[in-house]
mmCIF file of C-alpha atoms in Angstrom:
data_model
loop_
_atom_site.group_PDB
_atom_site.id
_atom_site.type_symbol
_atom_site.label_atom_id
_atom_site.label_comp_id
_atom_site.label_asym_id
_atom_site.label_seq_id
_atom_site.Cartn_x
_atom_site.Cartn_y
_atom_site.Cartn_z
ATOM 1 C CA GLN A 1 2.854 -8.624 -11.712
ATOM 2 C CA VAL A 2 5.376 -8.998 -9.084
ATOM 3 C CA SER A 3 5.540 -6.238 -5.793
ATOM 4 C CA ALA A 4 8.961 -5.781 -3.077
ATOM 5 C CA GLY A 5 8.595 -5.735 0.520
ATOM 6 C CA GLY A 6 11.030 -4.915 3.316
ATOM 7 C CA GLU A 7 13.003 -7.053 2.636
ATOM 8 C CA HIS A 8 11.567 -9.726 1.054
ATOM 9 C CA THR A 9 10.573 -10.078 -3.137
ATOM 10 C CA VAL A 10 6.929 -11.517 -4.040
ATOM 11 C CA ALA A 11 5.633 -12.517 -7.518
ATOM 12 C CA LEU A 12 2.338 -13.383 -9.096
ATOM 13 C CA LYS A 13 2.519 -16.580 -11.656
ATOM 14 C CA SER A 14 -0.093 -16.195 -14.825
ATOM 15 C CA ASP A 15 -1.510 -19.071 -13.507
ATOM 16 C CA GLY A 16 -3.043 -17.370 -10.097
ATOM 17 C CA SER A 17 -0.739 -19.147 -7.715
ATOM 18 C CA VAL A 18 1.994 -16.976 -5.717
ATOM 19 C CA VAL A 19 6.420 -17.485 -4.925
ATOM 20 C CA ALA A 20 7.708 -15.044 -2.845
ATOM 21 C CA TRP A 21 11.709 -15.032 -1.472
ATOM 22 C CA GLY A 22 13.524 -13.050 0.767
ATOM 23 C CA ASP A 23 14.281 -12.709 3.824
ATOM 24 C CA ASN A 24 11.307 -15.134 5.771
ATOM 25 C CA SER A 25 12.085 -13.853 8.704
ATOM 26 C CA HIS A 26 8.126 -13.411 10.262
ATOM 27 C CA GLY A 27 6.664 -16.063 7.597
ATOM 28 C CA GLN A 28 6.416 -13.406 4.888
ATOM 29 C CA CYS A 29 7.188 -15.649 1.662
ATOM 30 C CA ASN A 30 5.641 -19.045 3.054
ATOM 31 C CA ILE A 31 2.702 -18.968 1.000
ATOM 32 C CA PRO A 32 -0.551 -20.378 2.637
ATOM 33 C CA ALA A 33 -1.449 -23.880 1.126
ATOM 34 C CA GLY A 34 -4.253 -23.769 -1.144
ATOM 35 C CA LEU A 35 -4.072 -20.594 -1.546
ATOM 36 C CA SER A 36 -5.269 -20.488 -5.474
ATOM 37 C CA ASN A 37 -6.933 -17.478 -8.607
ATOM 38 C CA VAL A 38 -4.905 -14.368 -6.621
ATOM 39 C CA ILE A 39 -5.012 -11.950 -9.057
ATOM 40 C CA GLN A 40 -3.008 -9.203 -7.869
ATOM 41 C CA VAL A 41 0.114 -8.797 -4.295
ATOM 42 C CA SER A 42 1.616 -7.081 -2.132
ATOM 43 C CA ALA A 43 4.351 -7.360 0.129
ATOM 44 C CA GLY A 44 5.261 -5.169 2.775
ATOM 45 C CA GLY A 45 7.467 -4.345 5.382
ATOM 46 C CA GLU A 46 7.190 -8.267 6.250
ATOM 47 C CA HIS A 47 4.462 -9.877 5.581
ATOM 48 C CA THR A 48 2.300 -10.736 2.047
ATOM 49 C CA VAL A 49 -0.759 -10.000 1.403
ATOM 50 C CA ALA A 50 -3.133 -11.298 -1.637
ATOM 51 C CA LEU A 51 -6.474 -10.004 -3.758
ATOM 52 C CA LYS A 52 -8.170 -13.065 -4.992
ATOM 53 C CA SER A 53 -10.368 -13.607 -7.962
ATOM 54 C CA ASP A 54 -13.696 -14.003 -6.255
ATOM 55 C CA GLY A 55 -12.819 -10.315 -3.284
ATOM 56 C CA SER A 56 -11.615 -11.983 -0.918
ATOM 57 C CA VAL A 57 -8.100 -11.311 0.804
ATOM 58 C CA VAL A 58 -5.541 -13.611 2.124
ATOM 59 C CA ALA A 59 -2.671 -11.738 4.224
ATOM 60 C CA TRP A 60 0.653 -13.598 6.093
ATOM 61 C CA GLY A 61 3.509 -13.011 7.933
ATOM 62 C CA ASP A 62 4.417 -10.262 10.134
ATOM 63 C CA ASN A 63 1.160 -10.062 12.557
ATOM 64 C CA GLU A 64 2.767 -7.568 15.584
ATOM 65 C CA TYR A 65 0.064 -4.917 14.433
ATOM 66 C CA GLY A 66 -2.433 -7.145 13.098
ATOM 67 C CA GLN A 67 -1.658 -6.304 9.382
ATOM 68 C CA CYS A 68 -3.070 -9.889 8.604
ATOM 69 C CA ASN A 69 -6.185 -9.595 10.427
ATOM 70 C CA VAL A 70 -8.452 -9.337 7.424
ATOM 71 C CA PRO A 71 -11.368 -7.611 8.667
ATOM 72 C CA ASP A 72 -14.267 -10.220 8.879
ATOM 73 C CA GLY A 73 -17.044 -9.386 6.371
ATOM 74 C CA LEU A 74 -14.506 -7.366 4.378
ATOM 75 C CA SER A 75 -15.145 -8.671 0.317
ATOM 76 C CA ASP A 76 -15.753 -6.809 -3.372
ATOM 77 C CA VAL A 77 -12.027 -6.557 -3.043
ATOM 78 C CA VAL A 78 -10.791 -5.169 -6.968
ATOM 79 C CA GLN A 79 -6.717 -3.640 -4.963
ATOM 80 C CA VAL A 80 -4.773 -3.905 -2.603
ATOM 81 C CA ALA A 81 -1.354 -2.815 -0.855
ATOM 82 C CA ALA A 82 0.596 -3.856 2.422
ATOM 83 C CA GLY A 83 2.608 -0.987 4.318
ATOM 84 C CA SER A 84 5.079 -2.194 6.061
ATOM 85 C CA TYR A 85 3.131 -2.331 8.857
ATOM 86 C CA HIS A 86 -0.007 -1.894 7.826
ATOM 87 C CA THR A 87 -3.003 -3.459 5.335
ATOM 88 C CA VAL A 88 -5.458 -1.308 2.855
ATOM 89 C CA ALA A 89 -8.601 -2.320 -0.134
ATOM 90 C CA VAL A 90 -9.735 -0.550 -2.369
ATOM 91 C CA LYS A 91 -13.691 -2.211 -2.596
ATOM 92 C CA SER A 92 -15.952 -2.361 -5.867
ATOM 93 C CA ASP A 93 -17.689 0.505 -5.077
ATOM 94 C CA GLY A 94 -14.962 3.093 -4.196
ATOM 95 C CA SER A 95 -14.570 2.402 -0.534
ATOM 96 C CA VAL A 96 -11.247 1.905 0.967
ATOM 97 C CA VAL A 97 -11.120 -0.279 4.743
ATOM 98 C CA ALA A 98 -7.441 -0.325 6.905
ATOM 99 C CA TRP A 99 -6.242 -1.793 9.819
ATOM 100 C CA GLY A 100 -3.748 -2.912 10.868
ATOM 101 C CA TYR A 101 -0.402 -0.040 12.678
ATOM 102 C CA ASN A 102 -2.983 2.792 13.168
ATOM 103 C CA TYR A 103 -0.039 5.432 15.125
ATOM 104 C CA TYR A 104 -0.387 7.891 12.591
ATOM 105 C CA GLY A 105 -3.249 7.523 11.957
ATOM 106 C CA GLN A 106 -2.115 5.581 7.891
ATOM 107 C CA CYS A 107 -5.563 4.122 8.768
ATOM 108 C CA ASN A 108 -7.928 6.264 9.950
ATOM 109 C CA VAL A 109 -10.011 6.502 5.987
ATOM 110 C CA PRO A 110 -10.724 10.382 6.209
ATOM 111 C CA ASP A 111 -14.550 10.620 6.249
ATOM 112 C CA GLY A 112 -16.823 10.823 2.700
ATOM 113 C CA LEU A 113 -13.389 9.482 0.836
ATOM 114 C CA SER A 114 -14.806 8.152 -2.494
ATOM 115 C CA ASN A 115 -15.179 7.172 -5.586
ATOM 116 C CA VAL A 116 -11.322 5.294 -4.645
ATOM 117 C CA VAL A 117 -9.591 3.566 -8.085
ATOM 118 C CA GLN A 118 -5.778 2.503 -6.237
ATOM 119 C CA VAL A 119 -4.354 3.328 -3.009
ATOM 120 C CA ALA A 120 -0.641 2.892 -1.642
ATOM 121 C CA ALA A 121 0.528 1.871 1.251
ATOM 122 C CA GLY A 122 3.949 3.700 2.350
ATOM 123 C CA TYR A 123 6.149 2.901 5.498
ATOM 124 C CA TYR A 124 3.406 4.946 8.154
ATOM 125 C CA HIS A 125 1.158 6.458 5.041
ATOM 126 C CA THR A 126 -1.932 5.108 3.153
ATOM 127 C CA VAL A 127 -2.519 7.489 -0.702
ATOM 128 C CA ALA A 128 -5.475 7.383 -2.436
ATOM 129 C CA LEU A 129 -5.814 7.513 -6.427
ATOM 130 C CA LYS A 130 -10.158 8.972 -6.923
ATOM 131 C CA SER A 131 -11.638 8.713 -10.902
ATOM 132 C CA ASN A 132 -11.511 12.170 -10.474
ATOM 133 C CA GLY A 133 -7.728 11.863 -11.043
ATOM 134 C CA SER A 134 -6.973 14.105 -7.875
ATOM 135 C CA VAL A 135 -5.020 12.625 -4.580
ATOM 136 C CA VAL A 136 -5.631 12.049 -0.915
ATOM 137 C CA ALA A 137 -3.097 11.080 1.819
ATOM 138 C CA TRP A 138 -2.751 10.959 4.615
ATOM 139 C CA GLY A 139 -1.239 9.411 8.581
ATOM 140 C CA TYR A 140 2.712 10.846 9.294
ATOM 141 C CA ASN A 141 3.785 13.933 7.426
ATOM 142 C CA TYR A 142 6.987 14.734 9.729
ATOM 143 C CA TYR A 143 8.286 14.924 6.277
ATOM 144 C CA GLY A 144 5.053 16.070 3.907
ATOM 145 C CA GLN A 145 4.518 13.015 1.849
ATOM 146 C CA CYS A 146 0.734 13.248 3.091
ATOM 147 C CA ASN A 147 1.295 16.929 1.784
ATOM 148 C CA VAL A 148 -0.098 16.713 -2.412
ATOM 149 C CA PRO A 149 0.798 19.536 -4.931
ATOM 150 C CA ASP A 150 -1.444 21.994 -4.995
ATOM 151 C CA GLY A 151 -3.015 21.619 -8.744
ATOM 152 C CA LEU A 152 -2.416 18.057 -9.004
ATOM 153 C CA SER A 153 -5.066 16.141 -11.510
ATOM 154 C CA ASP A 154 -5.075 13.692 -14.400
ATOM 155 C CA VAL A 155 -2.775 11.038 -12.260
ATOM 156 C CA VAL A 156 -3.512 7.899 -13.286
ATOM 157 C CA GLN A 157 -1.579 5.531 -10.518
ATOM 158 C CA VAL A 158 0.170 6.822 -7.058
ATOM 159 C CA ALA A 159 3.450 5.007 -5.099
ATOM 160 C CA ALA A 160 3.897 5.768 -1.340
ATOM 161 C CA GLY A 161 8.214 5.059 -0.624
ATOM 162 C CA TYR A 162 9.260 5.457 2.712
ATOM 163 C CA TYR A 163 8.671 9.484 3.658
ATOM 164 C CA HIS A 164 7.740 9.905 0.450
ATOM 165 C CA THR A 165 4.941 9.602 -2.334
ATOM 166 C CA VAL A 166 5.116 9.704 -5.715
ATOM 167 C CA ALA A 167 1.846 10.345 -8.643
ATOM 168 C CA LEU A 168 1.874 9.318 -11.791
ATOM 169 C CA LYS A 169 0.204 11.385 -14.561
ATOM 170 C CA SER A 170 -2.503 10.619 -17.441
ATOM 171 C CA ASP A 171 0.996 12.733 -19.834
ATOM 172 C CA GLY A 172 3.350 10.534 -18.808
ATOM 173 C CA SER A 173 5.127 12.722 -16.658
ATOM 174 C CA VAL A 174 5.793 12.264 -13.013
ATOM 175 C CA VAL A 175 5.428 13.934 -9.212
ATOM 176 C CA ALA A 176 6.534 13.713 -6.105
ATOM 177 C CA TRP A 177 7.480 15.073 -3.038
ATOM 178 C CA GLY A 178 8.400 14.514 0.650
ATOM 179 C CA TRP A 179 11.760 13.203 1.996
ATOM 180 C CA ASN A 180 14.297 14.813 -0.393
ATOM 181 C CA GLU A 181 17.817 13.449 1.412
ATOM 182 C CA SER A 182 18.715 10.919 -1.397
ATOM 183 C CA GLY A 183 17.126 13.011 -3.804
ATOM 184 C CA GLN A 184 13.924 9.967 -4.088
ATOM 185 C CA CYS A 185 11.816 13.519 -5.154
ATOM 186 C CA ASN A 186 14.794 15.420 -7.816
ATOM 187 C CA ILE A 187 12.469 13.404 -11.172
ATOM 188 C CA PRO A 188 15.591 13.191 -14.021
ATOM 189 C CA ALA A 189 14.599 15.546 -16.591
#
């Protein structure tokens, strides 16, 4: 698996080890000593997050807003996402935990959110995919990146960009919304 951050890249090798390269001005490419048994990685703006096979999370790099301060007692994590300055995790029970920069509410998990199977973290917003194929988004919404299109269903994966959101549906089609100044929401015919 590979993940592209703000100006760095992180890769997960088949043996559970991690390699990172690119901008290292905040130590985001300095893999913690002894890190092993990793099953997923996510590169943020200037930090990196790893999920280990035991459900624990390790984060390193820029920590100006606490995005690398994994909450005490966090366990049973099945997926992680690193945003520009925040980090999000899905637990095995379908609940979501978020920490780091929260000026726009991107770490305020909506009350009652459950049955989440995947999360994505954008610049200042967060997106969750539920087991029923529906999508929930919260945080900075100036460009409508949190306005999930009416009737959107059968989603199997979500991604969050700078100020836009993308969903992959079970039929292979793609839906995108939010900031579109560079055509990033114009799905090719």
